[in-house]
Short mmCIF file of C-alpha atoms in Angstrom, two decimals:
data_model
loop_
_atom_site.label_atom_id
_atom_site.label_comp_id
_atom_site.label_asym_id
_atom_site.label_seq_id
_atom_site.Cartn_x
_atom_site.Cartn_y
_atom_site.Cartn_z
CA UNK A 198 -39.37 105.50 107.01
CA UNK A 199 -40.71 108.89 105.92
CA UNK A 200 -38.75 111.92 104.74
CA UNK A 201 -40.26 115.28 103.86
CA UNK A 202 -39.29 116.91 100.57
CA UNK A 203 -38.69 120.24 102.29
CA UNK A 204 -36.29 118.79 104.89
CA UNK A 205 -34.37 116.89 102.21
CA UNK A 206 -33.90 120.04 100.15
CA UNK A 207 -32.63 121.88 103.24
CA UNK A 208 -29.75 119.38 103.56
CA UNK A 209 -29.15 119.02 99.80
CA UNK A 210 -30.04 122.42 98.30
CA UNK A 211 -29.03 121.38 94.77
CA UNK A 212 -31.80 118.77 94.84
CA UNK A 213 -34.25 121.69 94.82
CA UNK A 214 -33.74 121.92 91.05
CA UNK A 215 -35.47 118.54 90.70
CA UNK A 216 -39.20 118.02 90.67
CA UNK A 217 -40.71 115.66 93.25
CA UNK A 218 -41.02 112.91 90.62
CA UNK A 219 -37.41 113.40 89.47
CA UNK A 220 -36.17 113.26 93.06
CA UNK A 221 -38.23 110.10 93.58
CA UNK A 222 -36.48 108.49 90.61
CA UNK A 223 -33.09 109.46 92.05
CA UNK A 224 -33.98 107.73 95.33
CA UNK A 225 -35.04 104.61 93.46
CA UNK A 226 -31.86 104.61 91.38
CA UNK A 227 -29.91 104.64 94.66
CA UNK A 228 -31.55 101.35 95.61
CA UNK A 229 -34.27 102.69 97.92
CA UNK A 230 -37.73 101.44 97.07
CA UNK A 231 -39.68 104.68 97.44
CA UNK A 232 -43.07 106.24 96.83
CA UNK A 233 -44.55 109.73 97.05
CA UNK A 234 -47.37 109.90 99.58
CA UNK A 235 -50.56 111.76 98.80
CA UNK A 236 -51.20 114.96 100.72
CA UNK A 237 -50.77 118.72 100.77
CA UNK A 238 -47.05 118.39 101.64
CA UNK A 239 -44.55 116.30 99.71
CA UNK A 240 -43.44 113.28 101.76
CA UNK A 241 -41.50 110.24 100.57
CA UNK A 242 -42.03 106.78 102.02
CA UNK A 243 -38.63 105.07 101.77
CA UNK A 244 -38.01 101.37 102.39
CA UNK A 245 -34.50 100.72 103.70
CA UNK A 246 -32.81 97.33 103.44
CA UNK A 247 -31.51 95.78 106.72
CA UNK A 248 -27.84 96.38 105.85
CA UNK A 249 -28.32 100.16 105.58
CA UNK A 250 -28.82 101.26 109.17
CA UNK A 251 -27.22 104.60 108.25
CA UNK A 252 -30.12 105.34 105.88
CA UNK A 253 -32.73 105.21 108.66
CA UNK A 254 -32.55 108.98 108.94
CA UNK A 255 -32.94 112.13 106.89
CA UNK A 256 -29.17 112.64 107.13
CA UNK A 257 -28.42 109.18 105.74
CA UNK A 258 -30.76 109.59 102.76
CA UNK A 259 -29.38 113.09 102.12
CA UNK A 260 -25.79 111.78 102.06
CA UNK A 261 -26.61 109.28 99.34
CA UNK A 262 -28.64 111.80 97.37
CA UNK A 263 -25.82 114.35 97.47
CA UNK A 264 -23.28 111.74 96.34
CA UNK A 265 -25.57 110.85 93.44
CA UNK A 266 -26.32 114.41 92.33
CA UNK A 267 -22.76 115.73 92.62
CA UNK A 268 -21.22 113.08 90.39
CA UNK A 269 -18.81 115.53 88.77
CA UNK A 270 -17.25 116.71 92.02
CA UNK A 271 -15.85 115.57 95.34
CA UNK A 272 -18.25 117.73 97.34
CA UNK A 273 -17.72 117.31 101.08
CA UNK A 274 -19.85 114.59 102.62
CA UNK A 275 -22.49 115.78 105.08
CA UNK A 276 -21.05 115.39 108.57
CA UNK A 277 -22.05 116.49 112.09
CA UNK A 278 -19.11 117.86 114.09
CA UNK A 279 -20.40 120.76 116.20
CA UNK A 280 -20.10 119.78 119.86
CA UNK A 281 -19.51 123.27 121.25
CA UNK A 282 -22.74 123.39 123.27
CA UNK A 283 -21.98 120.23 125.21
CA UNK A 284 -18.23 120.90 125.51
CA UNK A 285 -18.94 124.17 127.31
CA UNK A 286 -20.88 122.44 130.12
CA UNK A 287 -19.30 121.40 133.46
CA UNK A 288 -19.48 117.78 134.59
CA UNK A 289 -22.80 116.91 136.23
CA UNK A 290 -22.81 115.74 139.86
CA UNK A 291 -25.82 113.48 139.20
CA UNK A 292 -26.68 111.03 137.97
CA UNK A 293 -23.69 108.76 138.38
CA UNK A 294 -23.48 106.02 135.75
CA UNK A 295 -21.89 102.57 135.99
CA UNK A 296 -21.60 100.49 132.81
CA UNK A 297 -21.21 96.71 133.19
CA UNK A 298 -19.93 94.78 130.19
CA UNK A 299 -19.19 95.80 126.61
CA UNK A 300 -22.73 96.09 125.24
CA UNK A 301 -22.63 99.89 125.45
CA UNK A 302 -19.99 101.64 123.32
CA UNK A 303 -21.09 105.26 123.85
CA UNK A 304 -22.83 106.74 126.87
CA UNK A 305 -23.33 110.50 127.10
CA UNK A 306 -25.95 112.71 128.68
CA UNK A 307 -26.96 116.23 129.64
CA UNK A 308 -28.79 117.47 132.74
CA UNK A 309 -31.46 120.14 132.24
CA UNK A 310 -32.99 122.14 135.07
CA UNK A 311 -35.92 124.59 135.26
CA UNK A 312 -37.64 122.39 132.69
CA UNK A 313 -41.05 123.39 131.32
CA UNK A 314 -43.17 120.55 129.99
CA UNK A 315 -45.48 122.01 127.37
CA UNK A 316 -46.74 121.55 123.83
CA UNK A 317 -44.05 121.63 121.14
CA UNK A 318 -43.69 124.58 118.77
CA UNK A 319 -46.07 124.45 115.81
CA UNK A 320 -43.26 123.79 113.31
CA UNK A 321 -42.13 120.71 115.25
CA UNK A 322 -45.66 119.33 115.57
CA UNK A 323 -46.17 119.78 111.83
CA UNK A 324 -42.86 118.09 111.04
CA UNK A 325 -43.69 115.08 113.24
CA UNK A 326 -47.16 114.80 111.72
CA UNK A 327 -45.59 114.63 108.23
CA UNK A 328 -43.42 111.77 109.47
CA UNK A 329 -46.46 109.91 110.84
CA UNK A 330 -45.64 110.59 114.50
CA UNK A 331 -48.02 111.83 117.21
CA UNK A 332 -46.84 114.94 119.11
CA UNK A 333 -46.65 114.38 122.91
CA UNK A 334 -44.71 117.21 124.56
CA UNK A 335 -41.72 119.43 123.84
CA UNK A 336 -39.13 117.06 125.36
CA UNK A 337 -40.34 113.76 123.90
CA UNK A 338 -41.11 115.37 120.54
CA UNK A 339 -37.59 116.76 120.30
CA UNK A 340 -36.01 113.34 120.95
CA UNK A 341 -38.18 111.81 118.21
CA UNK A 342 -37.41 114.63 115.79
CA UNK A 343 -33.65 114.39 116.27
CA UNK A 344 -33.71 110.60 115.90
CA UNK A 345 -35.66 110.84 112.62
CA UNK A 346 -33.36 113.58 111.38
CA UNK A 347 -29.97 112.13 112.34
CA UNK A 348 -30.53 108.48 113.29
CA UNK A 349 -29.29 108.80 116.91
CA UNK A 350 -31.87 107.62 119.48
CA UNK A 351 -32.25 109.81 122.58
CA UNK A 352 -34.14 109.15 125.80
CA UNK A 353 -35.25 111.62 128.48
CA UNK A 354 -35.50 110.52 132.13
CA UNK A 355 -37.21 112.47 134.91
CA UNK A 356 -34.01 113.06 136.91
CA UNK A 357 -35.85 113.42 140.23
CA UNK A 358 -37.44 109.98 139.71
CA UNK A 359 -34.03 108.26 139.45
CA UNK A 360 -33.73 106.96 143.00
CA UNK A 361 -30.37 107.54 144.64
CA UNK A 362 -29.26 109.62 141.66
CA UNK A 363 -27.44 106.59 140.27
CA UNK A 364 -27.83 104.53 137.09
CA UNK A 365 -26.36 101.10 136.38
CA UNK A 366 -26.40 99.46 132.97
CA UNK A 367 -26.36 95.67 133.36
CA UNK A 368 -27.91 92.40 132.16
CA UNK A 369 -31.24 91.63 133.83
CA UNK A 370 -31.70 88.75 136.24
CA UNK A 371 -34.27 86.10 135.38
CA UNK A 372 -37.74 87.20 136.41
CA UNK A 373 -37.05 90.89 137.08
CA UNK A 374 -40.04 93.10 136.27
CA UNK A 375 -40.21 96.48 134.53
CA UNK A 376 -43.30 98.47 133.58
CA UNK A 377 -42.46 100.27 130.33
CA UNK A 378 -43.81 103.54 128.92
CA UNK A 379 -46.49 101.71 126.94
CA UNK A 380 -48.04 100.52 130.21
CA UNK A 381 -46.94 96.89 129.76
CA UNK A 382 -45.62 94.97 132.78
CA UNK A 383 -42.64 93.04 131.39
CA UNK A 384 -41.06 90.04 133.07
CA UNK A 385 -37.46 90.00 131.88
CA UNK A 386 -35.30 87.09 130.76
CA UNK A 387 -31.78 86.70 132.08
CA UNK A 388 -29.32 88.78 130.07
CA UNK A 389 -31.76 91.38 128.73
CA UNK A 390 -29.99 94.75 128.85
CA UNK A 391 -31.51 97.16 131.39
CA UNK A 392 -30.71 100.31 133.36
CA UNK A 393 -31.61 100.45 137.04
CA UNK A 394 -31.47 103.10 139.73
CA UNK A 395 -30.59 102.35 143.36
CA UNK A 396 -33.70 100.20 143.80
CA UNK A 397 -35.25 98.88 140.58
CA UNK A 398 -35.04 98.73 136.75
CA UNK A 399 -35.96 102.03 135.09
CA UNK A 400 -35.18 101.40 131.40
CA UNK A 401 -35.27 98.58 128.85
CA UNK A 402 -31.99 99.76 127.37
CA UNK A 403 -32.13 100.77 123.72
CA UNK A 404 -35.80 99.81 123.37
CA UNK A 405 -38.13 101.68 125.74
CA UNK A 406 -37.97 103.63 128.98
CA UNK A 407 -39.63 102.68 132.22
CA UNK A 408 -42.90 104.23 133.40
CA UNK A 409 -41.28 105.00 136.76
CA UNK A 410 -39.01 107.69 135.21
CA UNK A 411 -41.42 108.99 132.57
CA UNK A 412 -41.63 112.70 131.70
CA UNK A 413 -44.92 114.33 132.77
CA UNK A 414 -46.29 117.75 133.71
CA UNK A 415 -44.61 117.57 137.14
CA UNK A 416 -41.09 117.09 135.72
CA UNK A 417 -38.66 119.88 136.63
CA UNK A 418 -35.30 118.26 135.88
CA UNK A 419 -34.42 115.83 133.11
CA UNK A 420 -31.43 113.70 132.16
CA UNK A 421 -31.20 113.46 128.36
CA UNK A 422 -29.37 110.27 127.38
CA UNK A 423 -27.53 109.74 124.10
CA UNK A 424 -26.12 106.23 124.08
CA UNK A 425 -25.00 103.57 121.65
CA UNK A 426 -25.66 99.87 122.26
CA UNK A 427 -24.25 97.01 120.19
CA UNK A 428 -26.59 95.54 117.55
CA UNK A 429 -26.16 92.04 119.04
CA UNK A 430 -27.31 93.12 122.52
CA UNK A 431 -30.40 94.90 121.15
CA UNK A 432 -31.33 91.94 118.95
CA UNK A 433 -31.15 89.68 122.02
CA UNK A 434 -33.40 92.04 123.96
CA UNK A 435 -35.91 92.24 121.10
CA UNK A 436 -36.05 88.45 120.88
CA UNK A 437 -36.39 88.03 124.66
CA UNK A 438 -39.08 90.69 125.17
CA UNK A 439 -40.83 90.15 121.81
CA UNK A 440 -40.97 93.92 121.63
CA UNK A 441 -39.24 96.54 119.50
CA UNK A 442 -39.33 100.28 118.87
CA UNK A 443 -38.08 102.90 116.42
CA UNK A 444 -34.92 103.30 118.53
CA UNK A 445 -34.32 99.54 118.72
CA UNK A 446 -34.85 99.27 114.95
CA UNK A 447 -31.90 101.64 114.46
CA UNK A 448 -29.67 100.17 117.17
CA UNK A 449 -30.13 96.66 115.77
CA UNK A 450 -28.83 97.82 112.38
CA UNK A 451 -25.97 99.95 113.66
CA UNK A 452 -25.76 103.64 114.58
CA UNK A 453 -22.86 105.96 113.74
CA UNK A 454 -20.48 106.29 116.72
CA UNK A 455 -19.73 109.90 115.82
CA UNK A 456 -23.35 111.09 116.22
CA UNK A 457 -23.89 110.98 119.96
CA UNK A 458 -22.23 114.23 121.09
CA UNK A 459 -23.18 116.40 118.07
CA UNK A 460 -26.86 115.41 118.40
CA UNK A 461 -26.80 116.18 122.13
CA UNK A 462 -25.27 119.57 121.31
CA UNK A 463 -28.12 120.30 118.90
CA UNK A 464 -30.63 119.28 121.57
CA UNK A 465 -29.04 121.78 123.99
CA UNK A 466 -29.23 124.55 121.38
CA UNK A 467 -32.90 123.91 120.62
CA UNK A 468 -34.13 123.38 124.19
CA UNK A 469 -32.77 126.69 125.43
CA UNK A 470 -34.96 128.57 122.93
CA UNK A 471 -38.00 130.34 124.33
CA UNK A 472 -40.39 128.34 122.13
CA UNK A 473 -39.28 125.18 124.00
CA UNK A 474 -39.61 126.77 127.44
CA UNK A 475 -36.05 128.06 127.89
CA UNK A 476 -34.80 124.89 129.60
CA UNK A 477 -31.34 125.31 131.07
CA UNK A 478 -28.54 122.78 130.45
CA UNK A 479 -26.46 122.66 133.65
CA UNK A 480 -24.11 119.70 133.28
CA UNK A 481 -22.83 116.92 131.04
CA UNK A 482 -22.02 113.26 131.65
CA UNK A 483 -19.40 111.44 129.55
CA UNK A 484 -19.32 107.85 130.80
CA UNK A 485 -17.89 106.06 127.75
CA UNK A 486 -16.69 107.11 124.28
CA UNK A 487 -15.34 104.27 122.16
CA UNK A 488 -13.82 105.48 118.91
CA UNK A 489 -15.12 104.15 115.61
CA UNK A 490 -12.56 101.64 114.31
CA UNK A 491 -13.32 101.03 110.64
CA UNK A 492 -11.15 98.47 108.86
CA UNK A 493 -9.42 99.49 105.64
CA UNK A 494 -10.26 97.54 102.47
CA UNK A 495 -7.72 96.82 99.71
CA UNK A 496 -9.12 97.88 96.33
CA UNK A 497 -8.14 96.78 92.82
CA UNK A 498 -9.83 98.97 90.18
CA UNK A 499 -9.52 96.41 87.38
CA UNK A 500 -11.04 93.77 89.63
CA UNK A 501 -14.01 96.07 90.29
CA UNK A 502 -14.54 96.54 86.54
CA UNK A 503 -14.31 92.81 85.88
CA UNK A 504 -16.94 92.15 88.55
CA UNK A 505 -19.30 94.85 87.24
CA UNK A 506 -18.66 94.31 83.54
CA UNK A 507 -17.73 97.99 83.21
CA UNK A 508 -14.75 100.17 82.28
CA UNK A 509 -15.10 102.93 84.90
CA UNK A 510 -11.78 104.83 85.17
CA UNK A 511 -9.81 104.72 88.42
CA UNK A 512 -10.36 108.42 89.15
CA UNK A 513 -14.14 108.08 88.80
CA UNK A 514 -14.18 105.13 91.17
CA UNK A 515 -12.15 107.10 93.72
CA UNK A 516 -14.47 110.11 93.39
CA UNK A 517 -17.51 107.95 94.11
CA UNK A 518 -15.93 106.44 97.21
CA UNK A 519 -14.83 109.86 98.49
CA UNK A 520 -18.32 111.28 97.93
CA UNK A 521 -19.86 108.60 100.14
CA UNK A 522 -17.38 109.50 102.90
CA UNK A 523 -14.55 106.98 102.44
CA UNK A 524 -10.94 107.88 103.18
CA UNK A 525 -8.48 106.95 100.42
CA UNK A 526 -4.86 106.00 101.08
CA UNK A 527 -2.91 105.75 97.82
CA UNK A 528 0.52 106.42 99.34
CA UNK A 529 1.71 102.97 98.35
CA UNK A 530 0.52 102.75 94.75
CA UNK A 531 -0.61 100.60 93.03
CA UNK A 532 -2.16 99.32 96.27
CA UNK A 533 -5.18 101.39 97.34
CA UNK A 534 -6.59 101.27 100.88
CA UNK A 535 -10.15 102.48 101.37
CA UNK A 536 -11.50 103.15 104.88
CA UNK A 537 -15.31 103.38 105.06
CA UNK A 538 -16.90 106.23 107.06
CA UNK A 539 -18.06 105.57 110.61
CA UNK A 540 -21.70 105.31 109.54
CA UNK A 541 -21.24 102.62 106.86
CA UNK A 542 -21.08 99.37 108.86
CA UNK A 543 -22.09 97.43 105.74
CA UNK A 544 -18.86 98.14 103.81
CA UNK A 545 -16.66 95.18 104.72
CA UNK A 546 -15.26 93.78 101.46
CA UNK A 547 -14.05 95.09 98.12
CA UNK A 548 -17.23 93.76 96.51
CA UNK A 549 -19.21 96.14 98.76
CA UNK A 550 -17.16 99.03 97.39
CA UNK A 551 -17.80 97.84 93.84
CA UNK A 552 -21.53 97.90 94.56
CA UNK A 553 -21.24 101.50 95.79
CA UNK A 554 -19.37 102.50 92.63
CA UNK A 555 -22.13 101.27 90.33
CA UNK A 556 -24.95 102.37 92.66
CA UNK A 557 -23.76 105.98 92.82
CA UNK A 558 -22.61 106.06 89.18
CA UNK A 559 -26.00 104.68 88.15
CA UNK A 560 -26.88 101.36 86.58
CA UNK A 561 -28.15 103.02 83.40
CA UNK A 562 -25.03 105.18 83.03
CA UNK A 563 -22.43 102.74 84.34
CA UNK A 564 -23.43 99.47 82.72
CA UNK A 565 -23.02 99.27 78.93
CA UNK A 566 -26.04 98.18 76.90
CA UNK A 567 -25.42 94.89 75.10
CA UNK A 568 -27.75 93.02 72.78
CA UNK A 569 -28.31 89.48 74.00
CA UNK A 570 -27.33 86.73 71.54
CA UNK A 571 -30.19 85.22 69.61
CA UNK A 572 -31.44 82.12 71.40
CA UNK A 573 -31.33 78.87 69.47
CA UNK A 574 -34.70 77.13 69.81
CA UNK A 575 -34.55 73.69 71.40
CA UNK A 576 -35.47 70.75 69.19
CA UNK A 577 -37.28 69.04 72.07
CA UNK A 578 -39.81 70.41 74.50
CA UNK A 579 -38.47 71.15 77.98
CA UNK A 580 -39.92 69.72 81.17
CA UNK A 581 -41.41 73.14 81.92
CA UNK A 582 -43.17 73.26 78.54
CA UNK A 583 -44.57 69.76 79.04
CA UNK A 584 -45.75 70.67 82.55
CA UNK A 585 -47.50 73.82 81.29
CA UNK A 586 -49.27 71.81 78.64
CA UNK A 587 -50.43 69.28 81.23
CA UNK A 588 -51.67 72.06 83.51
CA UNK A 589 -53.66 73.74 80.72
CA UNK A 590 -55.53 70.55 79.86
CA UNK A 591 -56.34 69.71 83.49
CA UNK A 592 -57.57 73.26 84.19
CA UNK A 593 -59.86 73.01 81.13
CA UNK A 594 -61.41 69.92 82.77
CA UNK A 595 -62.14 71.89 85.96
CA UNK A 596 -59.12 70.92 88.06
CA UNK A 597 -57.30 73.43 90.31
CA UNK A 598 -53.53 73.40 90.72
CA UNK A 599 -52.11 73.28 94.25
CA UNK A 600 -48.57 73.69 95.59
CA UNK A 601 -47.82 71.87 98.83
CA UNK A 602 -44.76 71.66 101.09
CA UNK A 603 -41.89 69.44 100.01
CA UNK A 604 -41.77 68.12 103.60
CA UNK A 605 -43.97 65.62 105.42
CA UNK A 606 -44.26 64.32 108.94
CA UNK A 607 -43.95 60.90 110.53
CA UNK A 608 -47.76 60.47 110.53
CA UNK A 609 -47.91 61.15 106.79
CA UNK A 610 -45.36 58.41 106.11
CA UNK A 611 -47.30 56.02 108.35
CA UNK A 612 -50.67 56.71 106.72
CA UNK A 613 -49.42 55.81 103.24
CA UNK A 614 -46.76 53.30 104.29
CA UNK A 615 -44.06 55.44 102.67
CA UNK A 616 -40.27 55.06 103.19
CA UNK A 617 -38.13 57.76 104.82
CA UNK A 618 -36.26 59.42 101.96
CA UNK A 619 -34.35 61.99 103.99
CA UNK A 620 -34.66 63.79 107.33
CA UNK A 621 -34.00 67.51 107.85
CA UNK A 622 -31.30 68.32 110.41
CA UNK A 623 -33.05 71.51 111.53
CA UNK A 624 -36.73 71.52 110.46
CA UNK A 625 -38.61 74.82 110.77
CA UNK A 626 -41.68 72.81 111.75
CA UNK A 627 -41.07 69.74 113.95
CA UNK A 628 -44.09 68.05 112.32
CA UNK A 629 -42.60 68.39 108.83
CA UNK A 630 -39.17 66.86 109.26
CA UNK A 631 -38.90 64.48 106.25
CA UNK A 632 -38.47 65.06 102.52
CA UNK A 633 -41.62 63.85 100.78
CA UNK A 634 -41.29 60.54 98.89
CA UNK A 635 -44.78 61.02 97.39
CA UNK A 636 -47.33 63.73 96.52
CA UNK A 637 -50.11 61.74 98.26
CA UNK A 638 -49.95 63.34 101.74
CA UNK A 639 -50.13 66.89 100.37
CA UNK A 640 -53.03 66.04 98.07
CA UNK A 641 -54.95 64.30 100.87
CA UNK A 642 -54.47 67.27 103.22
CA UNK A 643 -55.68 69.67 100.51
CA UNK A 644 -58.82 67.55 99.91
CA UNK A 645 -59.48 67.63 103.66
CA UNK A 646 -59.41 71.44 103.67
CA UNK A 647 -61.89 71.58 100.77
CA UNK A 648 -64.04 68.51 101.29
CA UNK A 649 -67.33 70.41 101.65
CA UNK A 650 -67.22 71.03 97.89
CA UNK A 651 -68.66 68.64 95.32
CA UNK A 652 -66.62 67.63 93.43
CA UNK A 653 -63.07 68.36 94.69
CA UNK A 654 -60.70 68.31 91.71
CA UNK A 655 -57.03 69.05 92.46
CA UNK A 656 -53.64 68.39 90.91
CA UNK A 657 -50.00 69.05 91.68
CA UNK A 658 -46.81 68.76 89.66
CA UNK A 659 -43.83 68.63 92.00
CA UNK A 660 -40.64 66.91 93.03
CA UNK A 661 -40.56 63.82 95.23
CA UNK A 662 -37.42 62.50 96.90
CA UNK A 663 -36.40 58.86 96.70
CA UNK A 664 -33.48 57.10 98.37
CA UNK A 665 -30.82 58.44 95.98
CA UNK A 666 -32.69 60.54 93.41
CA UNK A 667 -35.54 62.98 92.99
CA UNK A 668 -38.28 62.87 90.39
CA UNK A 669 -40.94 65.22 89.05
CA UNK A 670 -44.42 63.68 89.31
CA UNK A 671 -48.03 64.52 88.56
CA UNK A 672 -50.58 63.83 91.30
CA UNK A 673 -54.35 64.13 90.79
CA UNK A 674 -56.98 64.05 93.56
CA UNK A 675 -60.66 63.45 92.75
CA UNK A 676 -63.32 63.50 95.49
CA UNK A 677 -66.74 62.98 93.93
CA UNK A 678 -69.88 61.11 94.92
CA UNK A 679 -71.56 61.78 91.58
CA UNK A 680 -69.01 60.57 89.05
CA UNK A 681 -66.97 57.39 88.88
CA UNK A 682 -63.20 57.16 88.64
CA UNK A 683 -63.58 55.45 85.26
CA UNK A 684 -65.46 58.44 83.83
CA UNK A 685 -62.75 60.86 85.05
CA UNK A 686 -60.00 58.70 83.55
CA UNK A 687 -61.86 58.73 80.22
CA UNK A 688 -62.17 62.54 80.31
CA UNK A 689 -58.49 62.96 81.15
CA UNK A 690 -57.53 60.56 78.35
CA UNK A 691 -59.68 62.51 75.87
CA UNK A 692 -58.12 65.82 76.99
CA UNK A 693 -54.64 64.47 76.20
CA UNK A 694 -55.67 62.55 73.10
CA UNK A 695 -54.68 59.22 74.65
CA UNK A 696 -56.57 55.93 74.68
CA UNK A 697 -58.16 55.17 78.10
CA UNK A 698 -56.50 51.77 78.35
CA UNK A 699 -53.09 53.30 77.67
CA UNK A 700 -53.46 55.97 80.33
CA UNK A 701 -54.72 53.44 82.89
CA UNK A 702 -51.56 51.38 82.46
CA UNK A 703 -49.46 54.41 83.45
CA UNK A 704 -51.53 55.38 86.48
CA UNK A 705 -51.00 54.38 90.09
CA UNK A 706 -54.45 54.68 91.70
CA UNK A 707 -54.78 55.03 95.47
CA UNK A 708 -58.29 55.01 96.97
CA UNK A 709 -58.25 56.45 100.49
CA UNK A 710 -59.41 54.24 103.35
CA UNK A 711 -61.76 55.48 106.10
CA UNK A 712 -58.80 55.68 108.48
CA UNK A 713 -56.81 57.85 106.05
CA UNK A 714 -59.84 60.05 105.36
CA UNK A 715 -60.38 60.52 109.09
CA UNK A 716 -56.72 61.44 109.64
CA UNK A 717 -56.94 64.21 107.02
CA UNK A 718 -60.48 65.29 108.15
CA UNK A 719 -61.98 64.34 104.78
CA UNK A 720 -65.77 64.29 105.20
CA UNK A 721 -66.87 62.66 101.95
CA UNK A 722 -65.72 59.51 100.23
CA UNK A 723 -64.67 58.18 97.78
CA UNK A 724 -61.34 59.92 97.21
#
């Protein structure tokens, strides 16, 4: 995801003392692989690991950055709490919403009337462009902006296009059809989460809206939805439809349950401004509000230090956890109970808290530098050293090293009359379900893929699996119509400083038959 330097400084003003390169290093030290994009404006490209759904937003990155910068304090964690704008609204008469099942944990919305569909303000278009997004119109642009800023997906429906003024969230029936906003006609699998009006599906819930309720220049009333769907339900829908979106990407990793109403309130505040067309919020819909129920984790400070190899004092550990938003209960000392904030779904065990302690403290600052003990050289060469020596000599002769799969299929075993050494219970490829008892099938397949060359000289050093053991073997494939096998054996013997007769006694030579060559699409013999 992308974050602009200017927006990050707005949320964490103290970070303004850092240069762009220094701020980049802070992001990297927090565990975010990041880079500074080229351009007139400073923008960071940040790669977020799958467990950190909270960091898929400017707010999430800013929280971590603030916790890192303010290491000497317990500065209040950035939180969104202002819901005044939505609280002041009366309940909306339409649409009515029915929620079937437990796949939706939050469902809120606001009705806007006297809507003007127009180009977004210049500042919003510029902000979206920095984030790599294409401006569309004031309503759609605002939903994208708020999602990038806070991590809460929003979706705007044309309220007058919702037939019957009613919406039902339910699992799809097998074969139902929905045309989505990207123009694709999607045939739905049973169980895919959808929203329908009184007649037909209008939304692929959590992923993409339907074309039949899209916002366009004729729209006069909108229903702005702020919902939260369970990660499991969204992952099922992504798998069934083979389609995802920026919203689905966030839902699948977990969205903060406390965001929905504050983000809607901010949308109300912005949309009533003249630069957005002075849209009027006339009613709210609160269909479901499940509270965030974060489980407390028992913490032992000495155990944390033993795991990390550190001696971080108890108070410093507590400060770190408070700065990332955790609630600390030390009323029953020495037992400490730590409750993660609503946005940190990845904090489940005490080891997760230990990781946060060292991540925010800093690996360079928190982990002591220790000189490694001097290694005692081995008196004998290791298997790896021998293998590297073998590889060097074969490469000098013109051979190329290959690495093939450790699995083979039934046909491979048949072609070389090989025994079954072991069968995989759940093979990723149904045609590669056995452990290889020989390197021959892989070498033959590689020759087949390169058999237009003259000569083909390949080798592989790899493990083979026998009935009760596994061995490391060297396999060599030679496909040449110009040189005899005897000449190649002599060259290999010379390269290793071994007599030809000695090396021949240790070789198992397999000359491929026409049937084997045909099976592996080898066009030139001998091999």
